Coordinates of C-alpha atoms and ligand atoms in Angstrom, one line a residue:
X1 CA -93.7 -43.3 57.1
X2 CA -89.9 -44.6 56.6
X3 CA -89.4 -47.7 54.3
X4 CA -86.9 -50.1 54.1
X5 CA -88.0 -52.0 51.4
X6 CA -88.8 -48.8 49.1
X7 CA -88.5 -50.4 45.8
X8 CA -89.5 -54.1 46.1
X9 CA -91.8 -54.5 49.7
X10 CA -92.5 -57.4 51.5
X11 CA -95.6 -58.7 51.4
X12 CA -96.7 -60.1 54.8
X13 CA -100.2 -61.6 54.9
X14 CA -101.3 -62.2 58.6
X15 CA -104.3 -64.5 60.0
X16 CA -106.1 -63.0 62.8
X17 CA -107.2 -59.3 63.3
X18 CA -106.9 -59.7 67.2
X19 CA -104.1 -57.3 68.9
X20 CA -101.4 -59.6 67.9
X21 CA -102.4 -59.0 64.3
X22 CA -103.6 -55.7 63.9
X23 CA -100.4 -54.1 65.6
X24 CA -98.3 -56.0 63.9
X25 CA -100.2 -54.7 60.5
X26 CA -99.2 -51.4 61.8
X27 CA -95.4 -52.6 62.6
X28 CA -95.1 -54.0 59.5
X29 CA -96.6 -51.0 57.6
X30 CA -94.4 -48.0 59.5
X31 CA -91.3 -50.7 57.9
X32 CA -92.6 -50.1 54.3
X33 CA -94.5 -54.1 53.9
X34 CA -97.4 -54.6 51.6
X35 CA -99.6 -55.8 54.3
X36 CA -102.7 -57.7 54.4
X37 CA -104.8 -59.2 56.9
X38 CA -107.6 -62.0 56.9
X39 CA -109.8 -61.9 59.5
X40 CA -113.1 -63.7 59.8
X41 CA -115.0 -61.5 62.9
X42 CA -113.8 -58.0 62.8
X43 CA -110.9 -56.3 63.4
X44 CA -109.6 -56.0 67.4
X45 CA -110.5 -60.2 67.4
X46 CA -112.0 -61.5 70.8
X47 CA -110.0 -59.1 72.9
X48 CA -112.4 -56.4 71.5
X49 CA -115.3 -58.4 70.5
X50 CA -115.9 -61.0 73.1
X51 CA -113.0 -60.8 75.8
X52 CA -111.4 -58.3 76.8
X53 CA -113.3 -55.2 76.3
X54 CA -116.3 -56.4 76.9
X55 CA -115.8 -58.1 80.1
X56 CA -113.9 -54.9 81.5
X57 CA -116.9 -52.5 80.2
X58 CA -119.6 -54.7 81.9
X59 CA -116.9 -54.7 84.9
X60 CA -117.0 -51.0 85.1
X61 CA -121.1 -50.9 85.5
X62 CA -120.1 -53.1 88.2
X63 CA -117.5 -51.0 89.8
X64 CA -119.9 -48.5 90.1
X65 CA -122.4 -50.8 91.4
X66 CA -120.2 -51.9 94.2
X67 CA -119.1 -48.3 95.1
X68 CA -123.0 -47.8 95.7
X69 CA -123.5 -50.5 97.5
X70 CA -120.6 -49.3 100.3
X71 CA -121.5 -45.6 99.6
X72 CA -123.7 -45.6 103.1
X73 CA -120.2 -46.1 104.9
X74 CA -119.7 -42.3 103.4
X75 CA -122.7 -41.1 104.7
X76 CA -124.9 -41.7 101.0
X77 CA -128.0 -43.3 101.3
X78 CA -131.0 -44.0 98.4
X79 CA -134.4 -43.0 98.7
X80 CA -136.9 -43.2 96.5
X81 CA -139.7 -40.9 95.2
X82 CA -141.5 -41.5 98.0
X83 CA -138.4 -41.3 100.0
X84 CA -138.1 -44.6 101.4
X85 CA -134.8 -46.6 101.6
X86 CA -134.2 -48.2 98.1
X87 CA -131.3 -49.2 96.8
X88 CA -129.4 -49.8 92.9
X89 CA -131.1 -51.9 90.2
X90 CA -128.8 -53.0 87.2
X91 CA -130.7 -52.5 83.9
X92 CA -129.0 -55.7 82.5
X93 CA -130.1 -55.3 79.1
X94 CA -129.1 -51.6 78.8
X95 CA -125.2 -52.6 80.5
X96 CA -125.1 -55.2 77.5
X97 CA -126.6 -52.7 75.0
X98 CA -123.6 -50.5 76.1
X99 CA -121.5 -53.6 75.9
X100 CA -121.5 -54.3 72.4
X101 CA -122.1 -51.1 71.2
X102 CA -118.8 -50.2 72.7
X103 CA -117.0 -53.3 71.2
X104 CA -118.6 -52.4 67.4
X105 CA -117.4 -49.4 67.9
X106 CA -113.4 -49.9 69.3
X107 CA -113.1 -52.6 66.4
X108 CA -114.6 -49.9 63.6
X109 CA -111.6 -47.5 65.1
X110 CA -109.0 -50.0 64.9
X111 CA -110.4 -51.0 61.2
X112 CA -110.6 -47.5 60.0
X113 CA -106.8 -47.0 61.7
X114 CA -105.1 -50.0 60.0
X115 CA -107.3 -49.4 56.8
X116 CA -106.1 -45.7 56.6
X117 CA -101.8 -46.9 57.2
X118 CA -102.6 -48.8 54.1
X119 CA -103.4 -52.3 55.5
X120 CA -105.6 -53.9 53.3
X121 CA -108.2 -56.4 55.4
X122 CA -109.6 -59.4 53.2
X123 CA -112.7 -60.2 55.5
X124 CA -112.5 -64.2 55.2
X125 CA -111.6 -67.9 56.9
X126 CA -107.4 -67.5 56.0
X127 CA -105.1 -71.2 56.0
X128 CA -101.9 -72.0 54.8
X129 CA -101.1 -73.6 51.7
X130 CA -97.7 -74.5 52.5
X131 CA -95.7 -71.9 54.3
X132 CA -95.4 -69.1 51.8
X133 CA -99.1 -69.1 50.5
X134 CA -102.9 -68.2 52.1
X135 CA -105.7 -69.0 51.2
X136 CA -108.2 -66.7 52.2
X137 CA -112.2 -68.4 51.6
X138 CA -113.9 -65.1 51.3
X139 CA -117.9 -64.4 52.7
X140 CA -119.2 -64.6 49.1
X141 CA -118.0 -67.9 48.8
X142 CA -115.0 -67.8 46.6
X143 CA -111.5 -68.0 47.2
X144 CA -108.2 -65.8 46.9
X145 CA -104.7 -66.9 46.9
X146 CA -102.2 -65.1 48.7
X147 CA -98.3 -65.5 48.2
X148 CA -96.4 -64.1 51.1
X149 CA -92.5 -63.2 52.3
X150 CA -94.0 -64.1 55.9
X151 CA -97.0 -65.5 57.0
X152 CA -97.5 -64.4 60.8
X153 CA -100.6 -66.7 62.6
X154 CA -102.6 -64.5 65.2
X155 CA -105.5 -66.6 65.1
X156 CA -106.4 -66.5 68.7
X157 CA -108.0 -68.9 71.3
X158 CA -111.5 -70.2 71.9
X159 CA -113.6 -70.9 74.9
X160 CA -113.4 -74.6 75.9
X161 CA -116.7 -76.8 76.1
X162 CA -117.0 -80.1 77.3
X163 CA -119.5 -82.9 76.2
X164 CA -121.1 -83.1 79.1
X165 CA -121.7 -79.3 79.8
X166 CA -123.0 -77.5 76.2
X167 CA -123.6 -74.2 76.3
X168 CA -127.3 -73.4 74.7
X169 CA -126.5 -69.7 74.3
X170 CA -129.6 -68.6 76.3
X171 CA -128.9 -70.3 80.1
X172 CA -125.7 -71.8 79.5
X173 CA -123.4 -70.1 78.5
X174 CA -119.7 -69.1 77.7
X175 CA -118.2 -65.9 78.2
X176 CA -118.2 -64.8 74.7
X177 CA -122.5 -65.5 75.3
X178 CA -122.9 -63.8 78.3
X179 CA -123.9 -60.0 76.6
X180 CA -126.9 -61.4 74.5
X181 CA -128.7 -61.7 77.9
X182 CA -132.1 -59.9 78.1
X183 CA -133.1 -60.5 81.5
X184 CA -131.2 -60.1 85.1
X185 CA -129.8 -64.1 86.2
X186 CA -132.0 -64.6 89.3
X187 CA -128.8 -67.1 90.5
X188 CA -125.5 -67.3 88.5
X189 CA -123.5 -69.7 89.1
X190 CA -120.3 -69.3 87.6
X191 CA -118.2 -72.8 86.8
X192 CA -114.2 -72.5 87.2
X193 CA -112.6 -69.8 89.5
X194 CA -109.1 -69.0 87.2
X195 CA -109.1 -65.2 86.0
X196 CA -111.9 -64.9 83.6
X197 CA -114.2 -66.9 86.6
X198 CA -113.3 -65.4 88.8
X199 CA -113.9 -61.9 87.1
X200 CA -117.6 -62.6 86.3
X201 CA -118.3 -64.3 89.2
X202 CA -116.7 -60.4 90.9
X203 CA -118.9 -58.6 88.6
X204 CA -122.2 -60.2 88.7
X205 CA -122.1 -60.0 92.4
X206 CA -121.5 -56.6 92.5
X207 CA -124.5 -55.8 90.0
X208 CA -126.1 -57.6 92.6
X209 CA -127.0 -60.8 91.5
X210 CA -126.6 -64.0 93.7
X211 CA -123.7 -65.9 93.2
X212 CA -122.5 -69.8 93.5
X213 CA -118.8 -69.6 92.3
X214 CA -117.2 -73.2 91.3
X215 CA -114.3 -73.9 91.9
X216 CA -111.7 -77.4 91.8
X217 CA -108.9 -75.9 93.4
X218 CA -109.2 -75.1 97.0
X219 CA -108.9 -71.7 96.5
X220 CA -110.2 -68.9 94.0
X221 CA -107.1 -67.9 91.4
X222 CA -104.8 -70.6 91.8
X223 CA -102.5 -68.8 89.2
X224 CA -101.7 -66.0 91.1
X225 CA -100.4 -64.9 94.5
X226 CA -101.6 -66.6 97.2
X227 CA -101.7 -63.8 99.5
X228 CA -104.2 -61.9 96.8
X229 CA -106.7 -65.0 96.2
X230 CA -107.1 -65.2 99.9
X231 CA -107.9 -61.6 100.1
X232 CA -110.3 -62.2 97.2
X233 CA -112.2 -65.1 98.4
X234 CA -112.2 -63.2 101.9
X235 CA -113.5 -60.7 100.6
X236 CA -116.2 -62.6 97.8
X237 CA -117.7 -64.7 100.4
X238 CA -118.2 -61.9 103.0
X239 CA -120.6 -60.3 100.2
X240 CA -122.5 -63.3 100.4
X241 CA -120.8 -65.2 97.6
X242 CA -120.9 -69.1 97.9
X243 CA -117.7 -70.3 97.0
X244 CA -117.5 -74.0 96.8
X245 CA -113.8 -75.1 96.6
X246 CA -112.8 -78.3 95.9
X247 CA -115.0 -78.6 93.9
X248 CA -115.2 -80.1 90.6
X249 CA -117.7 -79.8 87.8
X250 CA -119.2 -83.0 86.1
X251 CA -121.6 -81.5 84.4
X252 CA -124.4 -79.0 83.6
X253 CA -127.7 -79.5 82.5
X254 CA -131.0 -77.8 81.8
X255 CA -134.5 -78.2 82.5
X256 CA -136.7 -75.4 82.0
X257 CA -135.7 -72.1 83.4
X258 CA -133.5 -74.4 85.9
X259 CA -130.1 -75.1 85.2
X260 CA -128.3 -78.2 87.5
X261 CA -124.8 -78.2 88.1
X262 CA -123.6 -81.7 89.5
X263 CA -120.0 -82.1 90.8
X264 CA -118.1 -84.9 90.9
X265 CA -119.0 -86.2 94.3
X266 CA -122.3 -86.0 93.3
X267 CA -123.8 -82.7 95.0
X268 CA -125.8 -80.5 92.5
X269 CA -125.9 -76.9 92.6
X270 CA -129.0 -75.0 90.6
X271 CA -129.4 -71.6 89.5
X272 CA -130.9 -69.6 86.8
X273 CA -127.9 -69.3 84.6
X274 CA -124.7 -70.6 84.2
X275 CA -121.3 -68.7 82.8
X276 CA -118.8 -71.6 81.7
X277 CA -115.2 -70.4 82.5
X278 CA -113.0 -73.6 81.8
X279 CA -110.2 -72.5 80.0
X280 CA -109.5 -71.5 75.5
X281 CA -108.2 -73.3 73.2
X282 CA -106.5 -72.3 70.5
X283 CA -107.5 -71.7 67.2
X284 CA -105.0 -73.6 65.3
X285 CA -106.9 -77.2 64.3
X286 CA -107.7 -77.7 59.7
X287 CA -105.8 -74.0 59.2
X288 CA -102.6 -76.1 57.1
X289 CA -100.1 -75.7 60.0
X290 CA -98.6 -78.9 60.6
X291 CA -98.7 -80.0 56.1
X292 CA -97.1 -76.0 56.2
X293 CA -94.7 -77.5 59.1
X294 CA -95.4 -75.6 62.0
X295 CA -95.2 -77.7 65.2
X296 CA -98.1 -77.3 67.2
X297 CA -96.8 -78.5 71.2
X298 CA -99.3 -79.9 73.9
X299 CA -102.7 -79.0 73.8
X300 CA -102.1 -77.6 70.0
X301 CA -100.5 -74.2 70.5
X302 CA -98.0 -73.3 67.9
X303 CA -94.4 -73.9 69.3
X304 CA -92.4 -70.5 68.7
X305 CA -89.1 -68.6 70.1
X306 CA -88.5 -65.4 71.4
X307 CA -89.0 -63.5 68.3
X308 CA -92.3 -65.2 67.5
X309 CA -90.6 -68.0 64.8
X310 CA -92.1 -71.0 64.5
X311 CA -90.6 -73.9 62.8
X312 CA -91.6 -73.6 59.1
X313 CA -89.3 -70.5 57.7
X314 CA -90.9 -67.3 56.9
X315 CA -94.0 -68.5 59.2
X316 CA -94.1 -67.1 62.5
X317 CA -97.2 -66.8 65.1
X318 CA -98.1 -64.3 68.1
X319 CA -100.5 -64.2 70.9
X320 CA -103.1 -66.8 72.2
X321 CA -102.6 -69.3 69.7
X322 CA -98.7 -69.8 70.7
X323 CA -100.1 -69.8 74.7
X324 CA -97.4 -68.0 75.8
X325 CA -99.0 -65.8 78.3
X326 CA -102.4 -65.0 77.3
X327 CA -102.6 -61.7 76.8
X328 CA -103.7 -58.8 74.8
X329 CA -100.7 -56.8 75.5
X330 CA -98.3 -60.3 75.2
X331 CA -100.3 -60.8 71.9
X332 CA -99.4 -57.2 70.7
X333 CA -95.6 -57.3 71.8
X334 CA -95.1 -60.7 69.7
X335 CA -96.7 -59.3 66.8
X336 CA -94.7 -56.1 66.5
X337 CA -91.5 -58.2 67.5
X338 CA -92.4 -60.5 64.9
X339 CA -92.4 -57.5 62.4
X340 CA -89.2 -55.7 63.9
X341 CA -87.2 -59.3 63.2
X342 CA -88.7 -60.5 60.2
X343 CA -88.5 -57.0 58.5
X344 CA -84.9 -56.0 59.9
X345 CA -85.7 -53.5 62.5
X346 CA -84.1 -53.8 66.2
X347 CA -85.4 -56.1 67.9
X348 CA -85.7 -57.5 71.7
X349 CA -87.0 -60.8 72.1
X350 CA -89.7 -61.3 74.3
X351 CA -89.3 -60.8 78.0
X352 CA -91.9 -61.8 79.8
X353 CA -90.4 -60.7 83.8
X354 CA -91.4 -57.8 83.5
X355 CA -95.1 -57.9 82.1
X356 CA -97.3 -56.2 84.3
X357 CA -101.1 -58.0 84.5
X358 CA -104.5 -57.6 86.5
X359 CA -107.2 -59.4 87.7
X360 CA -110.4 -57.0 87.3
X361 CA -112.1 -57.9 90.3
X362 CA -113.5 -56.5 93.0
X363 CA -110.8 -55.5 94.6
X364 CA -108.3 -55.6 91.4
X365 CA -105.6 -57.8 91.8
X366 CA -101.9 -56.6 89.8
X367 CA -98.8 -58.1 89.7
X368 CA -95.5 -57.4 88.1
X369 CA -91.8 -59.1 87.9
X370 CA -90.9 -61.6 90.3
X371 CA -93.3 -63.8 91.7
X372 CA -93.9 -65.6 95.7
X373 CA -94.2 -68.8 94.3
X374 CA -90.7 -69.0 92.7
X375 CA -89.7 -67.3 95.8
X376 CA -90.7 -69.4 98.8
X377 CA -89.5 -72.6 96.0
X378 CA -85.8 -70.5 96.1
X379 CA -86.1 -70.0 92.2
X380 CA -85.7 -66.4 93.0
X381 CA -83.9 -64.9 96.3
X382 CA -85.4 -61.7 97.8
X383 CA -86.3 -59.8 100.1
X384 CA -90.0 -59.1 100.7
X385 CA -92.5 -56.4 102.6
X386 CA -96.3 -56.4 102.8
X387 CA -98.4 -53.5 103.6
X388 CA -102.0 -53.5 104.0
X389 CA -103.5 -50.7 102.8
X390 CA -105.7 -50.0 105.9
X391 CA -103.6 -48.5 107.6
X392 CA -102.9 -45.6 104.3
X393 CA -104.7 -42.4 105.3
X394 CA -106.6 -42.0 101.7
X395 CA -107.5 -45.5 101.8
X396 CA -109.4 -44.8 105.1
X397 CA -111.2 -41.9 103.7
X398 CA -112.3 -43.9 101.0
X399 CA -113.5 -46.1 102.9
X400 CA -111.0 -48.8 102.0
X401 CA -109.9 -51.8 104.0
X402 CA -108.8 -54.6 102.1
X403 CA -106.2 -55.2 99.9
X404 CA -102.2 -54.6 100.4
X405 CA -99.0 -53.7 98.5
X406 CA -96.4 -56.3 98.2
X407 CA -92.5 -55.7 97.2
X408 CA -89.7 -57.9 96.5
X409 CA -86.3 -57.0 96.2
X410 CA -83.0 -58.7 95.7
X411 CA -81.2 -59.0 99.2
X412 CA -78.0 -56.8 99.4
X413 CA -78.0 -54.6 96.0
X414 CA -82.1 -53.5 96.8
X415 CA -82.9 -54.1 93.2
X416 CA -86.5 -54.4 92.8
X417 CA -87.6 -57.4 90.9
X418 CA -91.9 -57.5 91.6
X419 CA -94.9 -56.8 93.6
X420 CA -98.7 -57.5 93.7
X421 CA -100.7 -54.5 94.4
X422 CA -104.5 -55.6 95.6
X423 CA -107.0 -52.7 96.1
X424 CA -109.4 -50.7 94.0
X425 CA -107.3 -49.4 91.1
X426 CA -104.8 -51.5 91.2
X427 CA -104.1 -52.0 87.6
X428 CA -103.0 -47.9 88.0
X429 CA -101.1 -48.3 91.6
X430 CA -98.6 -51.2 89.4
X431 CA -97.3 -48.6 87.1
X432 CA -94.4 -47.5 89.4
X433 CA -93.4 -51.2 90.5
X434 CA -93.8 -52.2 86.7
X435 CA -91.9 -49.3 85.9
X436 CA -89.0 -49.9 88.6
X437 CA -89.0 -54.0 87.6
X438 CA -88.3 -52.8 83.8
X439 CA -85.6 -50.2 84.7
X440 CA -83.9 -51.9 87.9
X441 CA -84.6 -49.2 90.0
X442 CA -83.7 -50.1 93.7
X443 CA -86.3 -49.5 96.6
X444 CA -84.5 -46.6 97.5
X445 CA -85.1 -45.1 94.5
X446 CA -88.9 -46.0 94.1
X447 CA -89.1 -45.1 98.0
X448 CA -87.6 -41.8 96.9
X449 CA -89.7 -40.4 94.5
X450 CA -92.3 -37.9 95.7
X451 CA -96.0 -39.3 96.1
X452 CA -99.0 -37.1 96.9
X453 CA -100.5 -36.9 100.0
X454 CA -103.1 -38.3 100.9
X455 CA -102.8 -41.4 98.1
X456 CA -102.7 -44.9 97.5
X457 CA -99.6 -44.4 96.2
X458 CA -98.1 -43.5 99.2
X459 CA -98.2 -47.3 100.2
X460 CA -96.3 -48.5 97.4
X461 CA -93.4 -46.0 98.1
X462 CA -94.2 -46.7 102.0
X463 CA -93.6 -50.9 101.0
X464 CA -90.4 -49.6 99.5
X465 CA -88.7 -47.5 102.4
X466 CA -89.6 -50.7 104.3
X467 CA -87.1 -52.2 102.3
X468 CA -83.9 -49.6 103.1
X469 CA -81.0 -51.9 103.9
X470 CA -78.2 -50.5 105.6
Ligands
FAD1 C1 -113.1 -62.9 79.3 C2 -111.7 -62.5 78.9 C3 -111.2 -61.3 79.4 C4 -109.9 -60.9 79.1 N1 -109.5 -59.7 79.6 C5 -108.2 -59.3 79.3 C6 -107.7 -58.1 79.8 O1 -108.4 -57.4 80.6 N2 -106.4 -57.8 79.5 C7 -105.6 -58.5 78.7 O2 -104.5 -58.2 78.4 N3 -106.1 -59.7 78.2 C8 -107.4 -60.1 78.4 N4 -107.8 -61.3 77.9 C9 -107.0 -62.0 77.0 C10 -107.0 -61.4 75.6 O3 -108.4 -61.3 75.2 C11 -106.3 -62.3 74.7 O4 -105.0 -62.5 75.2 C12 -106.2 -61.6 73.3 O5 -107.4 -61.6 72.7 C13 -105.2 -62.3 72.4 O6 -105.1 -61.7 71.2 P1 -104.9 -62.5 69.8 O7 -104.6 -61.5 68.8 O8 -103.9 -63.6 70.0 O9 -106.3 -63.2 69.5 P2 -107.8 -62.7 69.4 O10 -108.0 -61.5 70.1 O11 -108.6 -64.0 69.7 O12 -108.0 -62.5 67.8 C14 -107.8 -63.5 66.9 C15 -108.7 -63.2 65.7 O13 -108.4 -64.1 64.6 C16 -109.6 -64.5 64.0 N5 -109.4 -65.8 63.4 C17 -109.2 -67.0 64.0 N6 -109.0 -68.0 63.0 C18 -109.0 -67.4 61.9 C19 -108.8 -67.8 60.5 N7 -108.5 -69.1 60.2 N8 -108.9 -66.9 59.5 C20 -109.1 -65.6 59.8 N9 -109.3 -65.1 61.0 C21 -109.2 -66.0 62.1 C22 -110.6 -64.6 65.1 O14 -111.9 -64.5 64.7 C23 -110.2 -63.3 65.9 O15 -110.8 -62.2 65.4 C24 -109.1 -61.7 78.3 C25 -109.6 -62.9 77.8 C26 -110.9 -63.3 78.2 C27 -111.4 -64.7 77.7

């Protein structure tokens, strides 16, 4: 380990194990701090506990799910022991067993890692006492006082609830819920259709559950490319999803084993279960911010610049509490830029053009750089190609037909500046377009490299030769 501060180190205390403040512990640990972190769940935060990698590990049962469910169009089919047609159950209970056992276990790694660099975590409820002190209320009921060089906030976001739709934790429920369910949903219905919607909504379907998706926007991800949510919904609704656009939620209510959506114009939807996906909000409210002077913006997110400052010196803040691009790896990349400033290392600020992201459903949806919206609102002028991947030759033996690759590049010089890749995988198939938007590689030059034959990959350097300009 090098140190910079050999003979007198910093001491940074951080609030908020999440990935924005366990890999800035690590950051700030390789630069020779005294590092501590207060967290009150668990190292990894909700991306490991509640979010992230649980919602991808119930999405790869899924996956599998849905691959079964198409496997007939490869010539599989299910009998059963008496060798009549049957087809896949999901074993709910067991995918949530896996679930959390795999979440306990990714947040003991990252514990035992930060633990043996020489971070010490204070298990505890951490707030400032003005900007250079936290107080850390510790599980056995007392109290410790921290004095810090710099204070960095990681303290993450919450699911939002209204009033009128409380989740009970057993039929209505939020995301971070959804894993203590014993028994299969007999019909979800899954209220708001942004990412983390519209991934559960994906996933239950494909473990085979009926689905009523929810949505107030007339169409499914209204965040991202328009071109990808159509091929979504498309492709949602031909698996028997009901999407109701347009549609917005009043409330939710429970009698029994029933559970009653009713929309604003009055229809009511019922189901078994309901999965609330209506947005987080940040963790920032009676932690000392604003008396420590940190200005909170809009909606209470801490206001901070692109090296993770806020306004009150020595204080700075990373990941879903700033709601700068909610994201694990967004959360990581402030944290360690906070570090790299605050502890004298070279340091980049943020750049967030060329953060590559993915919708896990089914297909994926990925996207990188540039996108059509600031295109077709001239923000951005370029140059664009659209392949489906239909018409790829390992795509067909796959059994693949929907999804496409999408390029932009800048007219004349051929730089490319982003793309959306929609298929199966496609969170993989980004890496060369990410990879290309970060370096300013031309088409040319992405068309140029080799791919192997037969792949999915062969589209994205097909989309690029598409883009020659002589
Ligand atoms: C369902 C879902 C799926 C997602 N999937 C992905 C994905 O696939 N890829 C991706 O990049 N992102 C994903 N995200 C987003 C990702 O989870 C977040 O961007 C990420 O968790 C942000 O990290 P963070 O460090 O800011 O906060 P968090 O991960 O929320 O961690 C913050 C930690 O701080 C603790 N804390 C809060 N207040 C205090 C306090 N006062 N004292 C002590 N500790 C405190 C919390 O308990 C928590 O442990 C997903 C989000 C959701 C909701």
């Amino acid at each position: 380990m090098s140190s910079t501060h050999a003979e007198t180190p910093s001491r940074v205390v951080i609030i908020g194990g999440g990935p924005g403040g366990y890999e800035s512990a690590l950051v700030a640990r390789q630069l020779g701090a005294e590092v501590t972190i207060v967290d009150r769940d668990g190292l990894g935060g909700s991306a490991v506990l509640t979010d992230c990698v649980p919602s991808k590990t119930l999405i790869a049962t899924a996956e599998l799910m849905a691959e079964m469910q198409e496997a007939h169009e490869l010539g599989i089919g299910f009998r059963d022991a008496e060798g009549d047609p049957a087809t896949a159950r999901v074993d709910l209970k067991g995918v949530n067993e896996r679930v959390k056992r795999l979440a306990e276990q990714q947040s003991a790694d990252i514990a035992r890692r930060v633990e043996r660099e020489g971070v010490r975590v204070l298990p505890g409820l951490g707030r400032l006492d003005g900007p250079g002190t936290v107080v850390a209320a510790t599980p056995d009921g007392g109290e410790e006082r921290l004095e810090a060089d710099a204070v960095l906030v990681a303290t993450g976001a919450s699911p939002r609830v209204l009033p009128t739709a409380m989740p009970d934790g057993e039929r209505i429920l939020t995301w971070e819920q959804v894993y203590d369910l014993d028994e299969t949903p007999s019909e979800l219905i899954v209220v708001g259709s942004g990412v983390t919607g519209a991934e559960f909504a994906s996933a239950y379907q494909s473990l085979g559950i009926p689905v009523t998706l929810v949505s107030s926007r007339d169409r499914v991800l209204p965040g991202e490319d328009a071109d990808a949510a159509q091929v979504l919904e498309d492709v949602l609704r031909r698996r028997g999803m009901t999407v109701l656009s347009r549609s917005r939620m009043q409330s939710v209510t429970r009698d029994g084993d029933v559970v009653t959506v009713t929309l604003s114009d009055g229809r009511k939807v019922t189901g078994s279960h309901c999965v609330l996906a209506l947005g987080s909000i940040p963790n920032t409210a009676g932690i000392g911010l604003e008396e420590a002077g940190v200005i909170l913006k809009d909606g209470g997110f801490i206001n901070v610049d692109r090296v993770s400052r806020t306004s009150a010196r020595g204080v700075y803040a990373a990941g879903d509490c700033t709601g700068v691009l909610m994201l694990a790896s967004v959360a990581a990349m402030q944290g360690r830029i906070a570090m790299w400033h605050f502890l004298g290392d070279a340091v980049q600020p943020l750049n967030l053009s060329n953060v590559a992201s993915n919708v896990f459903t089914a297909p994926e949806i990925a996207t990188v750089g540039a996108s059509q919206r600031a295109i077709d609102a001239g923000e951005i002028q370029a140059e664009t190609v659209m392949l489906p991947l239909r018409g790829n030759p390992r795509a067909k033996m796959q059994g693949v037909t929907d999804g496409f690759v999408k390029l932009f590049c800048r007219p004349g010089i051929g730089i490319v500046v982003g793309g959306v890749v929609v298929g199966p995988r496609a969170s993989e198939l980004i890496h060369p377009v990410a990879l290309a938007v970060a370096e300013s590689l031309t088409a040319d030059q992405l068309a140029q490299a080799f791919t192997v034959y037969p792949s999915m990959s062969g589209s994205v350097a097909e989309a690029a030769r598409r883009l020659h300009q002589f």
